Amino acid sequence: MNTHVHWIPTRSRTEAAEDATELFRNTYNTNPAGCWVAPGRVNLIGEHVDYAQGISLPFALSQVTAVAAAPREDTLVRITSISGDNTLQTEVDLKDVGPKNPANWSGYIVGTIWALAEAGVVPLRGYDMALVSDVPLGAGLSSSAALECCVAVAACDLQEATAEKDILAKACMRAENEVVGASTGGLDQQISLKGEDGHALAIDFRDNSSYQVPFDMEGHGLAILVVDTNAPHELADGQYASRRAVIDGVSEKFGPLRDQENLNPDQWADENPDPSGTLDAEAWRKKVRARVAHVQSEIARTANAIEELKRGDMQAFGNSMCASHASLRDDYEVSCPELNMVVDTAMAQGALGARMTGGGFGGSAIALVKKADIEKIAQAIADAFAEANFRDPRVAVAIPAAGAQRVEV
Ligand code: ADP
Ligand code: MG
């Protein structure tokens, strides 16, 4: 078979910024005061542990969301946003923004401005905004954090406000958690703000500390292939919440999972029976044990993987990626046939490691591959998807890039 391979378009941040500026001029018939970008991300390892005081190792993508903006005298936010074939337009008064309002796409934007104002970073002042995004929406590459973070840095610059990146990250999280009402543990916002060229970011969610880890795939003759499975994932929301309820509950009873050796969560399971009412006591105990096992093993695995990366042992790092995927698939049960197919196909074609990345139930997977094998593996994945009658996947080579920044146009 030789199915057509769909590549996610890649272009420079300056081009994205020029596009946003052009859109601003066409929409508001005047020039913006500036243009800001923020990237999507992939997480190399450390999945579903950001809400459990774990460790993650994401890097920021070269693909960004760009916003051209100008401040207003009132509290109105006017937004035009283009992503792919979709053009969205709305107006929101910041005085109306708060928990669950507006709980739609504009909530990520006005929620960020509202949360920054609540934190005393910027005044409650409106903007005209034009946005374009090269981060595919809902593909597990964190278009939501890219959107929040470019708006956050734009608002700060335009109000001549300075704030620590951690403060900005918190405001972005509030927009997503409280205003839109979507769950997020904070990984995406941190990397979108703190990314650096050629580096991954080791984040320790116990104290929110982080440090840069050189991530030079070129030097090893390797690359990270990212595959957006394009799989439908309607179930994702409730599934995230149910996993989280178990981990939050067990942590509350026994303390942070990271510190518990030989933890047996049976007692918690007995006191908190299966909320769906489908599993009997023994089956539910087994399920809770598996959920805890994922979080505990993933935290330990990520700590090891960071060391493997630092000493340049890329095969060991690849093995850790595969072990992470198996744990997410079997113990945490957040994978899906499409994600498993990317991983299995990449491994069969000689990848050093592969895993789902992001929340799961669709979204994207990554593979650590020899540079010479990029085309071959992308082709094999496209063929396997066609054979299985899955939707067409989209692929890109993921390049570790800088975090949110202003771009001169
Ligand atoms: P991901 O962050 O992995 O892309 P999410 O479900 O967290 O997936 O966020 C996707 C949602 O974020 C979209 O459905 C849309 O509501 C919103 N969004 C992201 N980027 C944009 C954008 N540039 N313009 C408008 N809405 C956006
Ligand atoms: Mg998101």
Tab-separated table of C-alpha atoms and ligand atoms in Angstrom:
chain	number	residue	atom	x	y	z
A	1	MET	CA	0.000	0.000	0.000
A	2	ASN	CA	1.125	3.576	-0.496
A	3	THR	CA	-1.392	5.801	1.254
A	4	HIS	CA	-0.965	9.576	1.060
A	5	VAL	CA	0.844	10.862	4.181
A	6	HIS	CA	-0.653	14.065	5.643
A	7	TRP	CA	2.040	16.331	7.125
A	8	ILE	CA	1.059	19.019	9.664
A	9	PRO	CA	2.147	22.318	8.043
A	10	THR	CA	5.225	23.849	9.615
A	11	ARG	CA	6.204	27.448	9.165
A	12	SER	CA	8.165	30.047	11.093
A	13	ARG	CA	6.744	31.956	14.020
A	14	THR	CA	7.275	35.164	12.073
A	15	GLU	CA	4.989	33.870	9.323
A	16	ALA	CA	2.298	32.985	11.857
A	17	ALA	CA	2.664	36.423	13.452
A	18	GLU	CA	2.412	38.109	10.038
A	19	ASP	CA	-0.786	36.179	9.382
A	20	ALA	CA	-2.316	37.261	12.691
A	21	THR	CA	-1.313	40.880	11.998
A	22	GLU	CA	-2.896	40.731	8.555
A	23	LEU	CA	-6.077	39.268	10.042
A	24	PHE	CA	-6.139	42.056	12.630
A	25	ARG	CA	-5.841	44.745	9.931
A	26	ASN	CA	-8.570	43.165	7.829
A	27	THR	CA	-10.895	42.795	10.824
A	28	TYR	CA	-10.420	46.107	12.663
A	29	ASN	CA	-9.093	48.377	9.859
A	30	THR	CA	-6.123	49.487	11.930
A	31	ASN	CA	-2.729	48.194	13.054
A	32	PRO	CA	-2.340	46.025	16.177
A	33	ALA	CA	-0.092	47.228	19.001
A	34	GLY	CA	1.948	44.039	18.706
A	35	CYS	CA	1.976	40.314	18.116
A	36	TRP	CA	2.691	37.425	20.506
A	37	VAL	CA	3.004	33.674	20.026
A	38	ALA	CA	2.876	30.631	22.289
A	39	PRO	CA	3.618	27.000	21.352
A	40	GLY	CA	1.856	23.680	21.661
A	41	ARG	CA	3.778	20.823	23.253
A	42	VAL	CA	4.491	17.132	23.348
A	43	ASN	CA	5.247	15.355	26.600
A	44	LEU	CA	8.187	12.941	26.247
A	45	ILE	CA	7.311	11.012	29.397
A	46	GLY	CA	5.542	11.510	32.736
A	47	GLU	CA	1.863	11.220	31.722
A	48	HIS	CA	-1.140	11.624	34.010
A	49	VAL	CA	1.076	12.517	36.964
A	50	ASP	CA	0.951	16.331	36.966
A	51	TYR	CA	-2.068	16.236	39.285
A	52	ALA	CA	-0.327	13.703	41.554
A	53	GLN	CA	2.809	15.655	42.474
A	54	GLY	CA	4.737	13.723	39.823
A	55	ILE	CA	7.404	14.571	37.256
A	56	SER	CA	6.985	15.302	33.540
A	57	LEU	CA	9.354	15.988	30.659
A	58	PRO	CA	7.603	17.987	27.910
A	59	PHE	CA	9.066	20.170	25.197
A	60	ALA	CA	7.516	23.115	23.368
A	61	LEU	CA	6.776	22.683	19.653
A	62	SER	CA	7.789	25.045	16.878
A	63	GLN	CA	4.063	25.258	15.985
A	64	VAL	CA	2.411	28.235	17.706
A	65	THR	CA	-0.807	30.119	18.217
A	66	ALA	CA	-0.289	33.798	17.367
A	67	VAL	CA	-2.321	36.763	18.602
A	68	ALA	CA	-2.207	40.285	17.213
A	69	ALA	CA	-3.753	42.632	19.765
A	70	ALA	CA	-4.464	46.215	20.732
A	71	PRO	CA	-5.742	47.476	24.099
A	72	ARG	CA	-9.162	49.118	24.460
A	73	GLU	CA	-10.363	51.775	26.902
A	74	ASP	CA	-13.415	49.730	27.982
A	75	THR	CA	-13.798	46.118	29.225
A	76	LEU	CA	-14.872	44.610	25.914
A	77	VAL	CA	-12.804	41.825	24.308
A	78	ARG	CA	-13.402	41.430	20.582
A	79	ILE	CA	-11.971	38.239	19.088
A	80	THR	CA	-11.494	36.814	15.598
A	81	SER	CA	-9.792	33.432	15.421
A	82	ILE	CA	-8.847	31.296	12.439
A	83	SER	CA	-7.665	27.716	12.689
A	84	GLY	CA	-7.662	25.523	9.602
A	85	ASP	CA	-10.972	26.109	7.828
A	86	ASN	CA	-12.712	27.526	10.910
A	87	THR	CA	-13.271	31.227	11.532
A	88	LEU	CA	-14.659	32.110	14.945
A	89	GLN	CA	-15.802	35.530	16.046
A	90	THR	CA	-17.220	36.867	19.295
A	91	GLU	CA	-17.376	39.773	21.767
A	92	VAL	CA	-17.276	39.333	25.528
A	93	ASP	CA	-17.472	41.951	28.290
A	94	LEU	CA	-14.873	41.085	30.951
A	95	LYS	CA	-17.380	42.138	33.610
A	96	ASP	CA	-19.460	39.076	32.664
A	97	VAL	CA	-16.568	36.601	32.956
A	98	GLY	CA	-16.321	34.169	35.868
A	99	PRO	CA	-16.642	30.502	36.780
A	100	LYS	CA	-18.243	28.561	33.879
A	101	ASN	CA	-18.796	31.767	31.937
A	102	PRO	CA	-18.189	31.705	29.040
A	103	ALA	CA	-17.711	27.920	29.054
A	104	ASN	CA	-16.776	27.769	25.362
A	105	TRP	CA	-13.711	28.477	23.205
A	106	SER	CA	-13.668	32.195	24.093
A	107	GLY	CA	-13.431	31.276	27.802
A	108	TYR	CA	-9.790	30.249	27.308
A	109	ILE	CA	-9.052	33.808	26.140
A	110	VAL	CA	-11.210	36.078	28.294
A	111	GLY	CA	-10.774	33.674	31.243
A	112	THR	CA	-7.019	34.224	31.098
A	113	ILE	CA	-7.415	38.009	31.120
A	114	TRP	CA	-9.979	37.759	33.933
A	115	ALA	CA	-7.707	35.481	36.035
A	116	LEU	CA	-4.723	37.794	35.479
A	117	ALA	CA	-6.844	40.713	36.684
A	118	GLU	CA	-8.063	38.672	39.683
A	119	ALA	CA	-4.403	37.999	40.540
A	120	GLY	CA	-3.733	41.746	40.398
A	121	VAL	CA	-1.316	41.400	37.480
A	122	VAL	CA	-3.253	43.505	34.941
A	123	PRO	CA	-6.241	45.865	35.157
A	124	LEU	CA	-9.626	44.599	33.936
A	125	ARG	CA	-9.218	46.168	30.497
A	126	GLY	CA	-10.425	44.978	27.097
A	127	TYR	CA	-8.638	44.219	23.800
A	128	ASP	CA	-9.201	43.729	20.125
A	129	MET	CA	-7.596	40.443	19.129
A	130	ALA	CA	-6.931	38.462	15.961
A	131	LEU	CA	-5.645	34.911	16.335
A	132	VAL	CA	-4.271	32.234	14.039
A	133	SER	CA	-3.159	28.779	15.153
A	134	ASP	CA	-0.725	26.271	13.654
A	135	VAL	CA	-1.287	23.957	16.629
A	136	PRO	CA	-4.042	21.570	15.545
A	137	LEU	CA	-7.079	21.986	17.838
A	138	GLY	CA	-8.022	19.090	20.089
A	139	ALA	CA	-5.159	16.896	18.844
A	140	GLY	CA	-3.552	16.437	22.241
A	141	LEU	CA	-0.826	18.950	21.374
A	142	SER	CA	-2.262	21.561	23.718
A	143	SER	CA	-3.771	24.207	21.500
A	144	SER	CA	-5.670	25.298	24.621
A	145	ALA	CA	-2.505	26.204	26.550
A	146	ALA	CA	-0.997	27.823	23.438
A	147	LEU	CA	-4.100	29.997	23.210
A	148	GLU	CA	-4.102	30.955	26.905
A	149	CYS	CA	-0.370	31.609	27.054
A	150	CYS	CA	-0.141	33.872	24.000
A	151	VAL	CA	-3.030	35.917	25.409
A	152	ALA	CA	-1.358	36.065	28.842
A	153	VAL	CA	1.956	37.423	27.536
A	154	ALA	CA	0.128	39.846	25.228
A	155	ALA	CA	-1.984	41.257	28.073
A	156	CYS	CA	1.058	41.646	30.335
A	157	ASP	CA	3.145	43.413	27.685
A	158	LEU	CA	0.308	45.724	26.669
A	159	GLN	CA	-0.332	46.714	30.294
A	160	GLU	CA	3.414	46.967	30.985
A	161	ALA	CA	2.933	44.421	33.746
A	162	THR	CA	5.611	41.975	34.839
A	163	ALA	CA	4.855	38.690	36.534
A	164	GLU	CA	6.663	35.406	37.173
A	165	LYS	CA	5.896	32.711	34.619
A	166	ASP	CA	4.414	30.603	37.399
A	167	ILE	CA	1.859	33.331	38.111
A	168	LEU	CA	0.945	33.465	34.423
A	169	ALA	CA	0.694	29.663	34.292
A	170	LYS	CA	-1.709	29.705	37.253
A	171	ALA	CA	-3.925	32.311	35.607
A	172	CYS	CA	-4.027	30.251	32.398
A	173	MET	CA	-4.940	27.138	34.420
A	174	ARG	CA	-7.754	29.019	36.153
A	175	ALA	CA	-9.165	30.037	32.788
A	176	GLU	CA	-9.224	26.414	31.690
A	177	ASN	CA	-10.340	24.819	34.986
A	178	GLU	CA	-12.790	27.409	36.277
A	179	VAL	CA	-14.027	29.422	33.312
A	180	VAL	CA	-14.134	26.785	30.562
A	181	GLY	CA	-14.628	23.987	33.093
A	182	ALA	CA	-12.046	21.635	31.546
A	183	SER	CA	-9.567	19.746	33.721
A	184	THR	CA	-5.878	20.505	33.410
A	185	GLY	CA	-3.006	19.768	35.764
A	186	GLY	CA	-0.685	22.593	34.723
A	187	LEU	CA	1.902	20.788	32.604
A	188	ASP	CA	0.765	22.362	29.337
A	189	GLN	CA	0.811	25.948	30.560
A	190	GLN	CA	4.255	25.652	32.153
A	191	ILE	CA	5.944	24.298	29.044
A	192	SER	CA	4.172	26.741	26.715
A	193	LEU	CA	5.581	29.598	28.808
A	194	LYS	CA	8.997	28.174	29.755
A	195	GLY	CA	10.106	26.207	26.658
A	196	GLU	CA	13.618	26.780	25.277
A	197	ASP	CA	15.122	25.946	21.871
A	198	GLY	CA	16.777	22.518	21.881
A	199	HIS	CA	15.594	21.662	25.393
A	200	ALA	CA	12.951	19.680	27.204
A	201	LEU	CA	11.717	20.891	30.585
A	202	ALA	CA	11.871	18.602	33.636
A	203	ILE	CA	8.975	19.722	35.835
A	204	ASP	CA	8.549	18.487	39.392
A	205	PHE	CA	4.929	19.077	40.379
A	206	ARG	CA	5.665	18.528	44.065
A	207	ASP	CA	7.029	22.065	44.332
A	208	ASN	CA	6.469	23.243	40.737
A	209	SER	CA	10.219	23.576	40.253
A	210	SER	CA	11.615	22.958	36.785
A	211	TYR	CA	14.901	22.894	34.913
A	212	GLN	CA	15.983	22.671	31.287
A	213	VAL	CA	17.355	19.372	29.954
A	214	PRO	CA	19.299	19.513	26.641
A	215	PHE	CA	17.343	17.543	24.044
A	216	ASP	CA	19.524	17.286	20.963
A	217	MET	CA	18.009	14.624	18.733
A	218	GLU	CA	19.975	15.793	15.664
A	219	GLY	CA	23.250	15.065	17.433
A	220	HIS	CA	22.154	11.450	17.873
A	221	GLY	CA	20.849	11.178	14.294
A	222	LEU	CA	17.358	10.844	15.758
A	223	ALA	CA	14.030	12.689	15.596
A	224	ILE	CA	10.708	12.735	17.402
A	225	LEU	CA	7.858	11.936	15.047
A	226	VAL	CA	4.502	13.158	16.317
A	227	VAL	CA	1.309	11.580	14.985
A	228	ASP	CA	-2.101	13.189	15.464
A	229	THR	CA	-4.380	10.140	15.282
A	230	ASN	CA	-7.412	12.269	14.416
A	231	ALA	CA	-9.390	9.725	16.459
A	232	PRO	CA	-12.777	10.829	17.765
A	233	HIS	CA	-12.638	11.216	21.575
A	234	GLU	CA	-16.046	12.168	22.936
A	235	LEU	CA	-15.574	10.112	26.097
A	236	ALA	CA	-12.427	11.854	27.252
A	237	ASP	CA	-13.888	14.306	29.788
A	238	GLY	CA	-15.636	11.906	32.155
A	239	GLN	CA	-12.753	9.453	31.879
A	240	TYR	CA	-10.209	12.050	32.968
A	241	ALA	CA	-12.378	12.995	35.938
A	242	SER	CA	-12.893	9.388	37.031
A	243	ARG	CA	-9.141	8.592	36.942
A	244	ARG	CA	-8.435	11.759	38.817
A	245	ALA	CA	-11.059	11.067	41.484
A	246	VAL	CA	-9.299	7.783	42.346
A	247	ILE	CA	-5.830	9.331	42.488
A	248	ASP	CA	-7.017	12.385	44.469
A	249	GLY	CA	-8.956	10.159	46.876
A	250	VAL	CA	-6.127	7.677	47.521
A	251	SER	CA	-3.602	10.534	47.903
A	252	GLU	CA	-5.853	12.260	50.395
A	253	LYS	CA	-6.096	9.134	52.518
A	254	PHE	CA	-2.472	7.950	52.382
A	255	GLY	CA	-0.464	11.040	51.377
A	256	PRO	CA	1.294	11.722	48.052
A	257	LEU	CA	1.548	8.463	46.058
A	258	ARG	CA	5.146	9.248	45.218
A	259	ASP	CA	6.241	8.744	48.830
A	260	GLN	CA	4.383	5.487	49.445
A	261	GLU	CA	6.302	2.287	48.943
A	262	ASN	CA	4.202	-0.898	48.908
A	263	LEU	CA	0.998	1.124	49.104
A	264	ASN	CA	-2.101	-1.044	49.212
A	265	PRO	CA	-5.136	1.104	48.391
A	266	ASP	CA	-7.724	-1.650	49.101
A	267	GLN	CA	-9.056	0.087	52.187
A	268	TRP	CA	-9.767	3.262	50.211
A	269	ALA	CA	-11.435	1.173	47.486
A	270	ASP	CA	-13.678	-0.524	50.050
A	271	GLU	CA	-14.678	2.800	51.606
A	272	ASN	CA	-15.307	4.333	48.163
A	273	PRO	CA	-17.011	1.720	45.968
A	274	ASP	CA	-17.107	1.969	42.174
A	275	PRO	CA	-19.153	5.147	41.488
A	276	SER	CA	-20.466	3.639	38.246
A	277	GLY	CA	-21.826	0.691	40.234
A	278	THR	CA	-20.608	-1.826	37.649
A	279	LEU	CA	-17.660	-3.451	39.457
A	280	ASP	CA	-17.964	-5.674	42.523
A	281	ALA	CA	-15.674	-5.079	45.501
A	282	GLU	CA	-12.817	-7.305	44.334
A	283	ALA	CA	-12.871	-6.082	40.736
A	284	TRP	CA	-12.911	-2.461	41.967
A	285	ARG	CA	-9.953	-3.089	44.298
A	286	LYS	CA	-8.016	-4.471	41.354
A	287	LYS	CA	-8.911	-1.438	39.245
A	288	VAL	CA	-7.837	1.015	41.957
A	289	ARG	CA	-4.552	-0.871	42.452
A	290	ALA	CA	-3.860	-0.616	38.716
A	291	ARG	CA	-4.575	3.134	38.667
A	292	VAL	CA	-2.210	3.692	41.587
A	293	ALA	CA	0.397	1.400	39.996
A	294	HIS	CA	0.442	3.564	36.864
A	295	VAL	CA	0.994	6.795	38.758
A	296	GLN	CA	3.687	5.341	41.019
A	297	SER	CA	5.562	3.522	38.248
A	298	GLU	CA	5.312	6.496	35.866
A	299	ILE	CA	6.845	8.881	38.388
A	300	ALA	CA	9.780	6.503	39.037
A	301	ARG	CA	10.152	5.798	35.300
A	302	THR	CA	10.251	9.493	34.452
A	303	ALA	CA	12.960	10.188	37.029
A	304	ASN	CA	15.034	7.377	35.455
A	305	ALA	CA	14.292	8.515	31.906
A	306	ILE	CA	15.595	12.008	32.650
A	307	GLU	CA	18.897	10.439	33.770
A	308	GLU	CA	18.983	8.224	30.656
A	309	LEU	CA	18.542	11.299	28.501
A	310	LYS	CA	21.245	13.240	30.334
A	311	ARG	CA	23.781	10.462	29.785
A	312	GLY	CA	22.742	10.123	26.124
A	313	ASP	CA	21.479	6.545	26.427
A	314	MET	CA	18.786	6.931	23.812
A	315	GLN	CA	17.881	3.237	23.594
A	316	ALA	CA	17.227	3.139	27.342
A	317	PHE	CA	15.140	6.299	26.962
A	318	GLY	CA	13.174	4.635	24.149
A	319	ASN	CA	12.538	1.600	26.356
A	320	SER	CA	11.180	3.892	29.071
A	321	MET	CA	8.812	5.458	26.536
A	322	CYS	CA	7.469	2.011	25.638
A	323	ALA	CA	7.044	1.047	29.302
A	324	SER	CA	5.161	4.306	29.877
A	325	HIS	CA	2.816	3.483	27.016
A	326	ALA	CA	2.155	-0.029	28.314
A	327	SER	CA	1.315	1.372	31.747
A	328	LEU	CA	-1.072	3.981	30.286
A	329	ARG	CA	-2.685	1.336	28.078
A	330	ASP	CA	-3.016	-1.498	30.601
A	331	ASP	CA	-3.061	0.043	34.093
A	332	TYR	CA	-4.484	3.512	33.521
A	333	GLU	CA	-6.575	2.514	30.492
A	334	VAL	CA	-6.415	5.852	28.702
A	335	SER	CA	-5.095	4.648	25.337
A	336	CYS	CA	-7.217	3.675	22.312
A	337	PRO	CA	-6.780	1.457	19.231
A	338	GLU	CA	-5.445	4.319	17.105
A	339	LEU	CA	-2.775	5.303	19.644
A	340	ASN	CA	-1.758	1.664	20.098
A	341	MET	CA	-1.509	1.282	16.353
A	342	VAL	CA	0.916	4.210	16.065
A	343	VAL	CA	3.090	2.744	18.816
A	344	ASP	CA	3.026	-0.833	17.509
A	345	THR	CA	3.666	0.201	13.900
A	346	ALA	CA	6.529	2.536	14.801
A	347	MET	CA	8.172	-0.149	16.952
A	348	ALA	CA	7.766	-2.805	14.238
A	349	GLN	CA	9.513	-0.390	11.839
A	350	GLY	CA	12.572	0.113	14.040
A	351	ALA	CA	11.674	3.042	16.317
A	352	LEU	CA	13.718	3.211	19.539
A	353	GLY	CA	10.589	3.947	21.565
A	354	ALA	CA	7.009	5.183	21.190
A	355	ARG	CA	4.101	6.184	23.384
A	356	MET	CA	0.851	8.106	23.506
A	357	THR	CA	1.326	11.716	24.651
A	358	GLY	CA	-1.206	13.950	26.390
A	359	GLY	CA	-4.424	12.854	28.047
A	360	GLY	CA	-5.238	9.929	25.749
A	361	PHE	CA	-8.533	8.610	24.270
A	362	GLY	CA	-7.367	9.861	20.892
A	363	GLY	CA	-5.014	12.779	20.440
A	364	SER	CA	-1.394	12.193	19.539
A	365	ALA	CA	1.425	9.692	19.932
A	366	ILE	CA	5.177	10.207	19.567
A	367	ALA	CA	7.954	7.952	18.339
A	368	LEU	CA	11.710	8.246	18.783
A	369	VAL	CA	13.088	7.300	15.371
A	370	LYS	CA	16.307	7.350	13.363
A	371	LYS	CA	16.280	10.408	11.079
A	372	ALA	CA	16.740	8.156	8.058
A	373	ASP	CA	13.538	6.262	9.005
A	374	ILE	CA	11.151	9.246	9.319
A	375	GLU	CA	9.467	8.847	5.920
A	376	LYS	CA	9.332	5.065	6.108
A	377	ILE	CA	7.676	5.049	9.533
A	378	ALA	CA	5.230	7.859	8.646
A	379	GLN	CA	4.244	5.878	5.569
A	380	ALA	CA	3.818	2.631	7.509
A	381	ILE	CA	1.534	4.380	10.015
A	382	ALA	CA	-0.586	5.959	7.254
A	383	ASP	CA	-0.873	2.537	5.574
A	384	ALA	CA	-1.826	0.777	8.820
A	385	PHE	CA	-4.538	3.390	9.531
A	386	ALA	CA	-5.964	3.054	6.017
A	387	GLU	CA	-5.973	-0.726	6.346
A	388	ALA	CA	-7.870	-0.479	9.657
A	389	ASN	CA	-10.334	2.069	8.226
A	390	PHE	CA	-9.274	4.667	10.802
A	391	ARG	CA	-9.386	8.371	9.965
A	392	ASP	CA	-6.274	9.769	8.233
A	393	PRO	CA	-3.536	10.556	10.760
A	394	ARG	CA	-1.388	13.697	10.472
A	395	VAL	CA	2.326	13.672	11.162
A	396	ALA	CA	5.110	16.124	11.892
A	397	VAL	CA	8.696	16.094	13.070
A	398	ALA	CA	8.579	17.735	16.499
A	399	ILE	CA	11.347	20.296	17.056
A	400	PRO	CA	12.005	21.499	20.649
A	401	ALA	CA	11.410	25.245	20.496
A	402	ALA	CA	11.045	28.374	22.623
A	403	GLY	CA	8.108	29.269	24.848
A	404	ALA	CA	5.721	32.221	24.578
A	405	GLN	CA	7.300	35.383	23.215
A	406	ARG	CA	6.648	38.641	21.422
A	407	VAL	CA	7.388	38.556	17.696
A	408	GLU	CA	8.217	41.724	15.777
A	409	VAL	CA	6.401	41.867	12.450
B	1	ADP	P1	-5.778	20.490	22.950
B	1	ADP	O1	-5.392	21.481	23.986
B	1	ADP	O2	-5.019	19.215	23.099
B	1	ADP	O3	-5.677	21.001	21.552
B	1	ADP	P2	-8.315	20.852	24.218
B	1	ADP	O4	-9.595	20.118	24.128
B	1	ADP	O5	-7.669	21.031	25.551
B	1	ADP	O6	-7.314	20.124	23.203
B	1	ADP	O7	-8.489	22.295	23.613
B	1	ADP	C1	-9.073	22.468	22.336
B	1	ADP	C2	-10.111	23.572	22.402
B	1	ADP	O8	-9.467	24.825	22.688
B	1	ADP	C3	-10.820	23.802	21.094
B	1	ADP	O9	-11.912	22.941	20.960
B	1	ADP	C4	-11.240	25.258	21.219
B	1	ADP	O10	-12.397	25.376	22.035
B	1	ADP	C5	-10.094	25.868	21.985
B	1	ADP	N1	-9.089	26.487	21.114
B	1	ADP	C6	-7.791	26.142	21.032
B	1	ADP	N2	-7.131	26.933	20.170
B	1	ADP	C7	-8.029	27.806	19.696
B	1	ADP	C8	-7.968	28.894	18.774
B	1	ADP	N3	-6.830	29.249	18.169
B	1	ADP	N4	-9.122	29.585	18.534
B	1	ADP	C9	-10.248	29.256	19.163
B	1	ADP	N5	-10.381	28.256	20.040
B	1	ADP	C10	-9.293	27.525	20.303
B	2	MG	MG	-5.722	21.253	26.095
